[in-house]
PDB file of C-alpha atoms and ligand atoms in Angstrom:
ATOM      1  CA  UNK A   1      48.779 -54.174   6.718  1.00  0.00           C
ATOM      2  CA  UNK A   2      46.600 -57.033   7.980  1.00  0.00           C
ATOM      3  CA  UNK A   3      43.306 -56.573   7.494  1.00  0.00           C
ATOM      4  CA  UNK A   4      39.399 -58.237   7.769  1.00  0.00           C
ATOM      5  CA  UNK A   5      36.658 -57.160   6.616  1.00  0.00           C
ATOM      6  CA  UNK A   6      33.446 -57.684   7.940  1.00  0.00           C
ATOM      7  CA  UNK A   7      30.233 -56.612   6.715  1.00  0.00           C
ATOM      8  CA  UNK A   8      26.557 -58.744   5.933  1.00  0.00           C
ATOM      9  CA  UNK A   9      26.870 -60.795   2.419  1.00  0.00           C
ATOM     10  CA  UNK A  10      26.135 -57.316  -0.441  1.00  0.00           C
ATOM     11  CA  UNK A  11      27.655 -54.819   2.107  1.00  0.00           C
ATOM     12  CA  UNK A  12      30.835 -54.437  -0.564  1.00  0.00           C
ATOM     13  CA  UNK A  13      33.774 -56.541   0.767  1.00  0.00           C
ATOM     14  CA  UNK A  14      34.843 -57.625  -2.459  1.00  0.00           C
ATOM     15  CA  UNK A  15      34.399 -54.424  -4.184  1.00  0.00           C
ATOM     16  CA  UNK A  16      35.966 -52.796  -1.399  1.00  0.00           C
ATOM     17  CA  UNK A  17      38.831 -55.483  -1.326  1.00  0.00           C
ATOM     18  CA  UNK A  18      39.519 -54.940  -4.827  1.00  0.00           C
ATOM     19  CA  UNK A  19      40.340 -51.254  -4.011  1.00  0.00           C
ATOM     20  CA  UNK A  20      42.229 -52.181  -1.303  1.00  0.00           C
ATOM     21  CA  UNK A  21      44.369 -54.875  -3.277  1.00  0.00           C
ATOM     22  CA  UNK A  22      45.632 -52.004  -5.565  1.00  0.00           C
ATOM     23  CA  UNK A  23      46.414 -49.221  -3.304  1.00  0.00           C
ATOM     24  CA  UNK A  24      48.461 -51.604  -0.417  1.00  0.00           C
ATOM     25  CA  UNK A  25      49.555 -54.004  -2.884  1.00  0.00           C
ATOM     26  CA  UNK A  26      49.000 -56.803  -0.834  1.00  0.00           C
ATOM     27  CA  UNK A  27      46.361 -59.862  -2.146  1.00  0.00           C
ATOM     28  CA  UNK A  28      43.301 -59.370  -1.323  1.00  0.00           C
ATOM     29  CA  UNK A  29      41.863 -63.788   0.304  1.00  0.00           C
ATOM     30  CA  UNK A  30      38.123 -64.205  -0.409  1.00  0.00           C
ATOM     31  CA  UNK A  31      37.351 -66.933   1.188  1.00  0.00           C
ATOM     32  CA  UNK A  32      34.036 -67.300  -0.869  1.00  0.00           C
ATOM     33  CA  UNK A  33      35.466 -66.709  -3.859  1.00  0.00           C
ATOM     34  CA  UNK A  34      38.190 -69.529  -2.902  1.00  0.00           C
ATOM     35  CA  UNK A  35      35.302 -71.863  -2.649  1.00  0.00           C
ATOM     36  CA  UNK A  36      33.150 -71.381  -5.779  1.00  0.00           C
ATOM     37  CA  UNK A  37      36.652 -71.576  -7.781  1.00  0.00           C
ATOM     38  CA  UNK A  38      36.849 -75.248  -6.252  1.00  0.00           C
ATOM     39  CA  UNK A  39      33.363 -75.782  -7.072  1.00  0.00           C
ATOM     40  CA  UNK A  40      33.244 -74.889 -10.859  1.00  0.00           C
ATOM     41  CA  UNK A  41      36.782 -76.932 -10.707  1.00  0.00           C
ATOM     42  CA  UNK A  42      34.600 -79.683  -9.413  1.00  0.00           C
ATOM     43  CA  UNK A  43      37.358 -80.676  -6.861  1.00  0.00           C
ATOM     44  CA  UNK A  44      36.816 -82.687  -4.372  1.00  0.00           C
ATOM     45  CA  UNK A  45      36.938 -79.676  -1.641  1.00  0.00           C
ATOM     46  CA  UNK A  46      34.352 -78.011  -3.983  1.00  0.00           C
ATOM     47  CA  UNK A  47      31.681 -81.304  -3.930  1.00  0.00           C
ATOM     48  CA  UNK A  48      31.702 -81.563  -0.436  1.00  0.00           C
ATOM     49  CA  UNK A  49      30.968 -78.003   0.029  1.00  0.00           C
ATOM     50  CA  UNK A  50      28.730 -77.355  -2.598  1.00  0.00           C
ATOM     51  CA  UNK A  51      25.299 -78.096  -0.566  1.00  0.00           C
ATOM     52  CA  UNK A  52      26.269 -75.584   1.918  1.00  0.00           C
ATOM     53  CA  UNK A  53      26.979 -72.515  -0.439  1.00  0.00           C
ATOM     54  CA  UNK A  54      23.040 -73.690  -2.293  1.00  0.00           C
ATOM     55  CA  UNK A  55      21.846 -73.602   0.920  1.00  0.00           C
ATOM     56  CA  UNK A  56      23.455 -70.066   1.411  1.00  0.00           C
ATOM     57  CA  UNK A  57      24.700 -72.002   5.374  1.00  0.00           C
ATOM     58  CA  UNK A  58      28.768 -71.213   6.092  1.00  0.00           C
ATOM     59  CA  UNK A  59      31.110 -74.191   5.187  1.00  0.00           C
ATOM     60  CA  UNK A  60      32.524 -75.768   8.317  1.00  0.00           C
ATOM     61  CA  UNK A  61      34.788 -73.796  10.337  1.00  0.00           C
ATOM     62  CA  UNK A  62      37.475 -76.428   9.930  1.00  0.00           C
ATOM     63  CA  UNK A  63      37.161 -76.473   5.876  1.00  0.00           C
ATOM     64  CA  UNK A  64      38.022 -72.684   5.829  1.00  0.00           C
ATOM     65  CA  UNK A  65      40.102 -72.417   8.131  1.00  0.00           C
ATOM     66  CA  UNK A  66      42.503 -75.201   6.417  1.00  0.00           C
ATOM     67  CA  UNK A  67      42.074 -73.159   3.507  1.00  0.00           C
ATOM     68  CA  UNK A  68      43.466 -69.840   4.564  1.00  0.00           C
ATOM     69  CA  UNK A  69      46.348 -71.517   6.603  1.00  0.00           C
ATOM     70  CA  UNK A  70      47.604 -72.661   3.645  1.00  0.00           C
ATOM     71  CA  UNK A  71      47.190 -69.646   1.538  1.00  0.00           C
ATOM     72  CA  UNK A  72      48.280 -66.747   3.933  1.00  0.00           C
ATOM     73  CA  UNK A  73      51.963 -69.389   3.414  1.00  0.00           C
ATOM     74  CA  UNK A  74      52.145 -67.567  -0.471  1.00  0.00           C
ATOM     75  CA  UNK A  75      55.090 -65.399  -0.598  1.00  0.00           C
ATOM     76  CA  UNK A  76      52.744 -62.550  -2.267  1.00  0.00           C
ATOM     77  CA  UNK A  77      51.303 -62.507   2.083  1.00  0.00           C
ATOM     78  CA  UNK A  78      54.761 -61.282   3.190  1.00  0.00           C
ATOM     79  CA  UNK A  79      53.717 -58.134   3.802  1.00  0.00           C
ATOM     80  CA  UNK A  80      50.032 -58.520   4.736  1.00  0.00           C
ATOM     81  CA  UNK A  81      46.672 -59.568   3.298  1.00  0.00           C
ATOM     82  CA  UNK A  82      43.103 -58.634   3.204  1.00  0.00           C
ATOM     83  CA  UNK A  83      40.764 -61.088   4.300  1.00  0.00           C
ATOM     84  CA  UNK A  84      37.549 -60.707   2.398  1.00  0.00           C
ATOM     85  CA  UNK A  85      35.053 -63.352   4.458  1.00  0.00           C
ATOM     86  CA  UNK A  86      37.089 -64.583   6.940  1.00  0.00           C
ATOM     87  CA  UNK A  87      36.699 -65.338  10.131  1.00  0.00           C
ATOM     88  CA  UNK A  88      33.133 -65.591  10.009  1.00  0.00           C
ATOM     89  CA  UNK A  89      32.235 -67.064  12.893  1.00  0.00           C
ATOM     90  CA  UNK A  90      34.389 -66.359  16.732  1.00  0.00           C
ATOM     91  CA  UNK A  91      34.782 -69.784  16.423  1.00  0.00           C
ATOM     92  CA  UNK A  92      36.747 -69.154  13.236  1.00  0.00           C
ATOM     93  CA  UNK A  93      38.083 -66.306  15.063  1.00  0.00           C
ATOM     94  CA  UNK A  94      39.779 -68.158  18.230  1.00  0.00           C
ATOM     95  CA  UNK A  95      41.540 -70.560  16.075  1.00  0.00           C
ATOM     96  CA  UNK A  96      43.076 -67.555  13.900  1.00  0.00           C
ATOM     97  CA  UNK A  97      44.536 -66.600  17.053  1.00  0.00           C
ATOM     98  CA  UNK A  98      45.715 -69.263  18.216  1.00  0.00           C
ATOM     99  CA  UNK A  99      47.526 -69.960  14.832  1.00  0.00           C
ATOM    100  CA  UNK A 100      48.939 -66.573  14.575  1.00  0.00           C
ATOM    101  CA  UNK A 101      46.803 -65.113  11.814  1.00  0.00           C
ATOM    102  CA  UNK A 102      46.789 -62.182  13.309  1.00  0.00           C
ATOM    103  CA  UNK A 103      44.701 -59.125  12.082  1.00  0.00           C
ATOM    104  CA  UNK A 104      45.442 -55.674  12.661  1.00  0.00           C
ATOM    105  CA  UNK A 105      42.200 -54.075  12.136  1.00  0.00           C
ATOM    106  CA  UNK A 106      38.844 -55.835  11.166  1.00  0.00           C
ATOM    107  CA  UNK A 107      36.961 -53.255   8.909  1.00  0.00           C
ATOM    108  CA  UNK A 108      33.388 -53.378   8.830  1.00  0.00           C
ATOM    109  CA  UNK A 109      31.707 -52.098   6.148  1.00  0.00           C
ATOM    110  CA  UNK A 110      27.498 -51.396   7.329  1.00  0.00           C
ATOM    111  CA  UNK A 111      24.477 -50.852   4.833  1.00  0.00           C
ATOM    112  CA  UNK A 112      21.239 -50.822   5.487  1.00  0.00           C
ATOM    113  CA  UNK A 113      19.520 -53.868   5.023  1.00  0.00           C
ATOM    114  CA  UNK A 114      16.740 -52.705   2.402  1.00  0.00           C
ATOM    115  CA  UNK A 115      20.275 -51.575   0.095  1.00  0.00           C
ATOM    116  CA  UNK A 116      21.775 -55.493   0.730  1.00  0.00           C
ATOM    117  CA  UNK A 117      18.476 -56.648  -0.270  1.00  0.00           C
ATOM    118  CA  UNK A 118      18.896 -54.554  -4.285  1.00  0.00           C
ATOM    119  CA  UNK A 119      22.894 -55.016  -4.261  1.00  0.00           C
ATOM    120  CA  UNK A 120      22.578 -58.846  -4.268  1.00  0.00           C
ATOM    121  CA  UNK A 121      19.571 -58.841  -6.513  1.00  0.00           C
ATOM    122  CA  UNK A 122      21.393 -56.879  -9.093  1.00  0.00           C
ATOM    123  CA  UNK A 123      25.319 -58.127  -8.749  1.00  0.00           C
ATOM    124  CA  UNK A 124      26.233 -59.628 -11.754  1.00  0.00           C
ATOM    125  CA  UNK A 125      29.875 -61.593 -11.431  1.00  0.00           C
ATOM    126  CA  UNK A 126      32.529 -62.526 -14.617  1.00  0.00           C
ATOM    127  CA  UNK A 127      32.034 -66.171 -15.005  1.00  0.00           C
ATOM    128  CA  UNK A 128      35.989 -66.629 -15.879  1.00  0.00           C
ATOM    129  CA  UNK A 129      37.571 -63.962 -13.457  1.00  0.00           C
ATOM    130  CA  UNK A 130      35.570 -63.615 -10.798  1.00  0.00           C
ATOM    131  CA  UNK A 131      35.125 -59.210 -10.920  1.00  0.00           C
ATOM    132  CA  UNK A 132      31.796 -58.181  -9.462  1.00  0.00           C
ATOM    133  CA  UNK A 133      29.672 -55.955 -11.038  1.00  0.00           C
ATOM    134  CA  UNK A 134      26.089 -53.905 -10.419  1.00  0.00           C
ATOM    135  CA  UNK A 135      23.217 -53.531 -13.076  1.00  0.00           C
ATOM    136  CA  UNK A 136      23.044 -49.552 -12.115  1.00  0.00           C
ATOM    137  CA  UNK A 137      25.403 -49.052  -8.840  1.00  0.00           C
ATOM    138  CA  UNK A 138      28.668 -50.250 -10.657  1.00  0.00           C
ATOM    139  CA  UNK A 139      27.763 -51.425 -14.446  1.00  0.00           C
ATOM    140  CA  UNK A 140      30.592 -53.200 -17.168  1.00  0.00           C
ATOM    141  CA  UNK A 141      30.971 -50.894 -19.962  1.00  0.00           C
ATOM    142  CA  UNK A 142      29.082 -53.566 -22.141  1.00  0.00           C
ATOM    143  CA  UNK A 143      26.202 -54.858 -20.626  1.00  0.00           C
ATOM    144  CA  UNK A 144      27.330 -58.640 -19.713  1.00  0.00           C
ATOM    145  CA  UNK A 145      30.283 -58.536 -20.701  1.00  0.00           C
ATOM    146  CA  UNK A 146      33.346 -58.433 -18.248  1.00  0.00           C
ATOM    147  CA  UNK A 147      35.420 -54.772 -18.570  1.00  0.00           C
ATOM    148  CA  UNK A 148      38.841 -57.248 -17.371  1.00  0.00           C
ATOM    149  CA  UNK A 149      38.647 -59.968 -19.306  1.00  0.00           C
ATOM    150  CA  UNK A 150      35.591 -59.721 -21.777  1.00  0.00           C
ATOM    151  CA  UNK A 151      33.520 -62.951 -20.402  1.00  0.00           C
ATOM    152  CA  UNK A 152      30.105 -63.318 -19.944  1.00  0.00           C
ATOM    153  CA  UNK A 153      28.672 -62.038 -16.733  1.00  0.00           C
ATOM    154  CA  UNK A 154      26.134 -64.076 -14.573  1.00  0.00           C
ATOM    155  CA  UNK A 155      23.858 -64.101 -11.320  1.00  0.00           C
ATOM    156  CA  UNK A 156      25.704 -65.595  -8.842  1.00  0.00           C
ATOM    157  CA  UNK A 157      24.080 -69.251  -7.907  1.00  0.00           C
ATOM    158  CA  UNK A 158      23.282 -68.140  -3.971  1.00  0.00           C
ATOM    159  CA  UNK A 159      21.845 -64.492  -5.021  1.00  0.00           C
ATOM    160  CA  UNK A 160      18.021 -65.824  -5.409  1.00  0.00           C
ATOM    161  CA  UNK A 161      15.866 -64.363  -2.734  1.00  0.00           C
ATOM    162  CA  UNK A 162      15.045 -67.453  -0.871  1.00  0.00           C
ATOM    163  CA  UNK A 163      19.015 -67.785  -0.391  1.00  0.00           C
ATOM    164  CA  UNK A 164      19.780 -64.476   0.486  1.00  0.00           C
ATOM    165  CA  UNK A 165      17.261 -64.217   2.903  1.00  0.00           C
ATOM    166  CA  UNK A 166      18.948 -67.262   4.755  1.00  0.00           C
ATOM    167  CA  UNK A 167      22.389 -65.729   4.018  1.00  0.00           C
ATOM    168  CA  UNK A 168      21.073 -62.667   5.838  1.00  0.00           C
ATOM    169  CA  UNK A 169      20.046 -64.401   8.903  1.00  0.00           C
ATOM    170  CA  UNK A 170      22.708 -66.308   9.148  1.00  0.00           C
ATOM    171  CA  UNK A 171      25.116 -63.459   8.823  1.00  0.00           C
ATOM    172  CA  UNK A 172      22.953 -61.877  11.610  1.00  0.00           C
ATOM    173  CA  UNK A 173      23.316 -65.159  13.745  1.00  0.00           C
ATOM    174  CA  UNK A 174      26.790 -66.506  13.438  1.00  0.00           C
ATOM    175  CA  UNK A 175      29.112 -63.434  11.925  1.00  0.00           C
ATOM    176  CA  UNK A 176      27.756 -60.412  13.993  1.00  0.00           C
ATOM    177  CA  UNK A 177      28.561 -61.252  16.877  1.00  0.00           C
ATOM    178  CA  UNK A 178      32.520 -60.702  15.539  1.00  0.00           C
ATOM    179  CA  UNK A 179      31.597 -57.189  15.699  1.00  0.00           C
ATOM    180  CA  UNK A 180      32.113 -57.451  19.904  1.00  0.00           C
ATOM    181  CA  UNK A 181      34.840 -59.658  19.540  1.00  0.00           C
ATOM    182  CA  UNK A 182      37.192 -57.417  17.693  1.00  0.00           C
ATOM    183  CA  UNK A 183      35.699 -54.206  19.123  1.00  0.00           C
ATOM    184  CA  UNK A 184      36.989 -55.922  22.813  1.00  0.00           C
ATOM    185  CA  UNK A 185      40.550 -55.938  21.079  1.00  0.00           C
ATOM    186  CA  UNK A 186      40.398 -52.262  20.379  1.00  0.00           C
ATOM    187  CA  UNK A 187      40.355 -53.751  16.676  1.00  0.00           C
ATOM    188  CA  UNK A 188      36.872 -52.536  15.107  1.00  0.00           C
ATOM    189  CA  UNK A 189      36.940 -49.515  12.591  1.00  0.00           C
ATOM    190  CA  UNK A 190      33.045 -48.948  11.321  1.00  0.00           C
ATOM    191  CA  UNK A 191      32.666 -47.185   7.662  1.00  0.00           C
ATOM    192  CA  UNK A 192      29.309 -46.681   6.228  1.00  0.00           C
ATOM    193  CA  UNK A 193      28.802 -48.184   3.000  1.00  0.00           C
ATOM    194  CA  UNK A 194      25.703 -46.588   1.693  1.00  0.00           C
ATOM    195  CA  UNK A 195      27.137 -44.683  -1.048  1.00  0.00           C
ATOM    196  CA  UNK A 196      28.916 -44.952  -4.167  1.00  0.00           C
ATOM    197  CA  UNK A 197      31.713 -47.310  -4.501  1.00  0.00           C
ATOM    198  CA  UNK A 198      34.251 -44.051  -4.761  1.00  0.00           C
ATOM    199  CA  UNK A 199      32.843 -42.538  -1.564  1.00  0.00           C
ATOM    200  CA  UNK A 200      32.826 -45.764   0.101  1.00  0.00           C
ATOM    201  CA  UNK A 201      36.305 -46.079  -0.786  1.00  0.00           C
ATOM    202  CA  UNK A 202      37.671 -42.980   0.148  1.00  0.00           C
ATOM    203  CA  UNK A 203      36.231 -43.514   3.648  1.00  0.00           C
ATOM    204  CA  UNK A 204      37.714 -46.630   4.028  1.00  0.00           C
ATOM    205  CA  UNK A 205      41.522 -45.219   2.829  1.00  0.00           C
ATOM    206  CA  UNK A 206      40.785 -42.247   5.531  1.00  0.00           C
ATOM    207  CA  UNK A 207      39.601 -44.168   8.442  1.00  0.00           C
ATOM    208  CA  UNK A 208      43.256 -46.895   7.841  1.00  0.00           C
ATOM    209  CA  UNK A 209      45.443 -43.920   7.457  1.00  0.00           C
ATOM    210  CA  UNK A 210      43.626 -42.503  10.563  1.00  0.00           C
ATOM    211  CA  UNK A 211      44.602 -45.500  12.548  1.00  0.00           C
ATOM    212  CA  UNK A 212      48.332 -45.586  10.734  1.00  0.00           C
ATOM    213  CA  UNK A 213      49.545 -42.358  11.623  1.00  0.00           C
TER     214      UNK A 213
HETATM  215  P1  AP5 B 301      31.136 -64.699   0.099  1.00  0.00           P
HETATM  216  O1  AP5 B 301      31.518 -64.777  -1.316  1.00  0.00           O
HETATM  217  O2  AP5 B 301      32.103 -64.173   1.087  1.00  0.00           O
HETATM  218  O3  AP5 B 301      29.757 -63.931   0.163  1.00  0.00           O
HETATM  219  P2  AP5 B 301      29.166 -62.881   1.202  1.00  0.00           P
HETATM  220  O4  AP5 B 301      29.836 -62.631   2.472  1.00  0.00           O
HETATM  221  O5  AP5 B 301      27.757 -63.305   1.293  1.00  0.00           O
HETATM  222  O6  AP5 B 301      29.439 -61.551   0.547  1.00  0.00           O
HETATM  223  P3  AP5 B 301      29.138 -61.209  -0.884  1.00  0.00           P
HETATM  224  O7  AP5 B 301      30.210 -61.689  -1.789  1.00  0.00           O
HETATM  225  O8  AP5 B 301      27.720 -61.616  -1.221  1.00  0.00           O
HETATM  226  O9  AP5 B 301      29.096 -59.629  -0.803  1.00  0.00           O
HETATM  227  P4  AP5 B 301      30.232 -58.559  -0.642  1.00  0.00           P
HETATM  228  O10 AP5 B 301      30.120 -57.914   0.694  1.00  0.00           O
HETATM  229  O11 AP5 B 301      31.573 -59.053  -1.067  1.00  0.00           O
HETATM  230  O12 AP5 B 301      29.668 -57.502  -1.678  1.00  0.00           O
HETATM  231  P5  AP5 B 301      30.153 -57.170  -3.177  1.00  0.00           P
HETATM  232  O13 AP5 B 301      31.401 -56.369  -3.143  1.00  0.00           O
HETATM  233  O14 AP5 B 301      30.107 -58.382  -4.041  1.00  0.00           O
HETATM  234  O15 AP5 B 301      30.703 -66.131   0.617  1.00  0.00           O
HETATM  235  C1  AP5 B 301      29.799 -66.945  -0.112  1.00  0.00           C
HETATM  236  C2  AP5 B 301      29.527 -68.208   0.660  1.00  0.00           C
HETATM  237  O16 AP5 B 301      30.776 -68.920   0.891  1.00  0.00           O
HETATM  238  C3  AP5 B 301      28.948 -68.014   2.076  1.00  0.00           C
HETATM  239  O17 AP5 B 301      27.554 -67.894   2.049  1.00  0.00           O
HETATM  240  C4  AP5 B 301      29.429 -69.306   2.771  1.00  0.00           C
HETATM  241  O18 AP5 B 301      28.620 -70.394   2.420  1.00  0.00           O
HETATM  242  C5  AP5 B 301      30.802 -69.543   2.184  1.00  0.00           C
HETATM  243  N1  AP5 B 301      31.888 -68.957   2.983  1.00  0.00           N
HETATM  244  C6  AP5 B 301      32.719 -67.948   2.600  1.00  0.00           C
HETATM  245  N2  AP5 B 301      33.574 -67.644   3.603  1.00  0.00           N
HETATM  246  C7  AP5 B 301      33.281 -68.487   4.626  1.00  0.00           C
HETATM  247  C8  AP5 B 301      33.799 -68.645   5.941  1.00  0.00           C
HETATM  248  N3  AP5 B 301      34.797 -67.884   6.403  1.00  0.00           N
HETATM  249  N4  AP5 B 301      33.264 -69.591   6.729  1.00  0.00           N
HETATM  250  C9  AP5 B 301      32.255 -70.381   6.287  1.00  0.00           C
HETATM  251  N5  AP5 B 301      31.693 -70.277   5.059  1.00  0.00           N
HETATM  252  C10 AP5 B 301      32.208 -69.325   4.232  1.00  0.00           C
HETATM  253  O19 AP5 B 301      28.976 -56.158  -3.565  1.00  0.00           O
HETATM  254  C11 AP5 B 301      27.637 -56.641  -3.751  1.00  0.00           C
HETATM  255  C12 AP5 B 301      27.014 -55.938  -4.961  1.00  0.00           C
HETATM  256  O20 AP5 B 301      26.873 -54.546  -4.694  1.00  0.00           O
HETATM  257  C13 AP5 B 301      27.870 -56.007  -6.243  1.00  0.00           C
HETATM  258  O21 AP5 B 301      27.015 -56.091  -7.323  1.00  0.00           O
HETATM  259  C14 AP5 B 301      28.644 -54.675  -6.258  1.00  0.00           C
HETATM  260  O22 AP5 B 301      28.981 -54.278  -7.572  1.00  0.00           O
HETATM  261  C15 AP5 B 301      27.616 -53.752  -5.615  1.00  0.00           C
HETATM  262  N6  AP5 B 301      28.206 -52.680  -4.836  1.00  0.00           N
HETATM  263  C16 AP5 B 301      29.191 -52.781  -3.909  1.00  0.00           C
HETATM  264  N7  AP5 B 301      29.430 -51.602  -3.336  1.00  0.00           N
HETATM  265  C17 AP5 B 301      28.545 -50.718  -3.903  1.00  0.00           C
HETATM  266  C18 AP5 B 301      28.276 -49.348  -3.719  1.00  0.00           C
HETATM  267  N8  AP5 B 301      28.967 -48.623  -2.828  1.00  0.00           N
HETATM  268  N9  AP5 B 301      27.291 -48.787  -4.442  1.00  0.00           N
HETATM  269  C19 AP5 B 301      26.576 -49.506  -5.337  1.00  0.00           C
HETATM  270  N10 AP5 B 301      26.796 -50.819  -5.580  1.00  0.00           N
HETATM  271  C20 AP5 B 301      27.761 -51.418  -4.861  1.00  0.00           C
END
């Protein structure tokens, strides 16, 4: 199973590749996630990119797409991957191709915008592990405290409303249009996302077993 998923920043990629991660057993690649690791490492990858994530603009195409050649190489890809983030732009998308990262199904997940708008307002992410959480749609079992690893949860630096409103736009501008690009490839499945994380979930497991049998 090879799979993207697509969706505007909030829809539930990483939630949704979480889920995904357990049942194939195949690594789920967040491509954001990727980059704010190299930022709080204060790399050198994660300096340069830093203004761009603030700014809530994509990193260069040729940043990421170094980035996920390299790791799709890891032995634990053998037998597929989900990419959470990536391509994000068609752009992004050609040179995939053209380097044989090859998808079989790009997954879009598709809430409503006034549901992004309270998703990103109230995630709240593990500062050491990375797990994603919601202040009422998907709460820790403590409040601010991380149910995997028992860190302290924070608001991610590009969830303030002048940033996601940018992140929204952009996503509207540069990553929508991969909607067409994958639907001409017969590649597009569409799951609504509005509901719980569970229902979500179980829409997403019937709609890849749909296309697997
Ligand atoms: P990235 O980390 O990929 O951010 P994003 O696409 O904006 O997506 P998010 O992580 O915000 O949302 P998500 O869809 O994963 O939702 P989540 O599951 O967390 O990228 C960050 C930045 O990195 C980009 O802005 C860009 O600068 C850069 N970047 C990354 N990839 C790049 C690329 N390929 N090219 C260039 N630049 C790139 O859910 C959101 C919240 O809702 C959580 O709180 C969750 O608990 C909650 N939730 C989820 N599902 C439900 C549900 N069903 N019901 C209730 N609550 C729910």
């Amino acid at each position: 199973m090879k799979l993207t998923l697509l969706g505007a920043p909030g829809a539930g990629k990483g939630t949704q590749a979480a889920e995904l991660e357990k049942e194939y057993n195949i690594p789920a690649i967040s491509t954001g996630q990727i980059i704010r690791e190299a930022i709080a490492a204060k790399t050198a990858l994660g300096n340069e990119v830093k203004t761009y994530i603030d700014r809530g603009e994509l990193v260069p195409d040729d940043i990421v797409v170094e980035m996920v050649k390299e790791r799709v190489k890891d032995d634990d890809c053998k037998f597929g991957y989900i990419l959470d983030g990536f391509p994000r732009t068609i752009s992004q998308a050609e040179t995939m191709e053209k380097l044989l990262i090859l998808v079989d199904c790009a997954l879009e997940i598709d809430v409503d915008e006034d549901i992004i708008v309270d998703r990103l307002s109230g995630r709240r992410v593990c500062s050491s592990c990375g797990a994603t959480y919601h202040i009422t749609g998907n709460p820790s079992k403590k409040e601010g405290v991380c149910d995997k690893c028992g860190s302290t949860l924070k608001v991610r630096d590009d969830d303030v409303p002048d940033v996601i409103r940018h992140r929204l736009k952009v996503y509207s501008e540069q990553t929508k249009p991969l909607k067409d690009f994958y639907d001409a490839r017969g590649k597009l499945i569409t799951v609504k996302g509005q509901d719980k994380v569970e229902d979500t979930t179980r829409a997403i497991m019937k709609a890849l077993k749909d296309i697997e049998a």
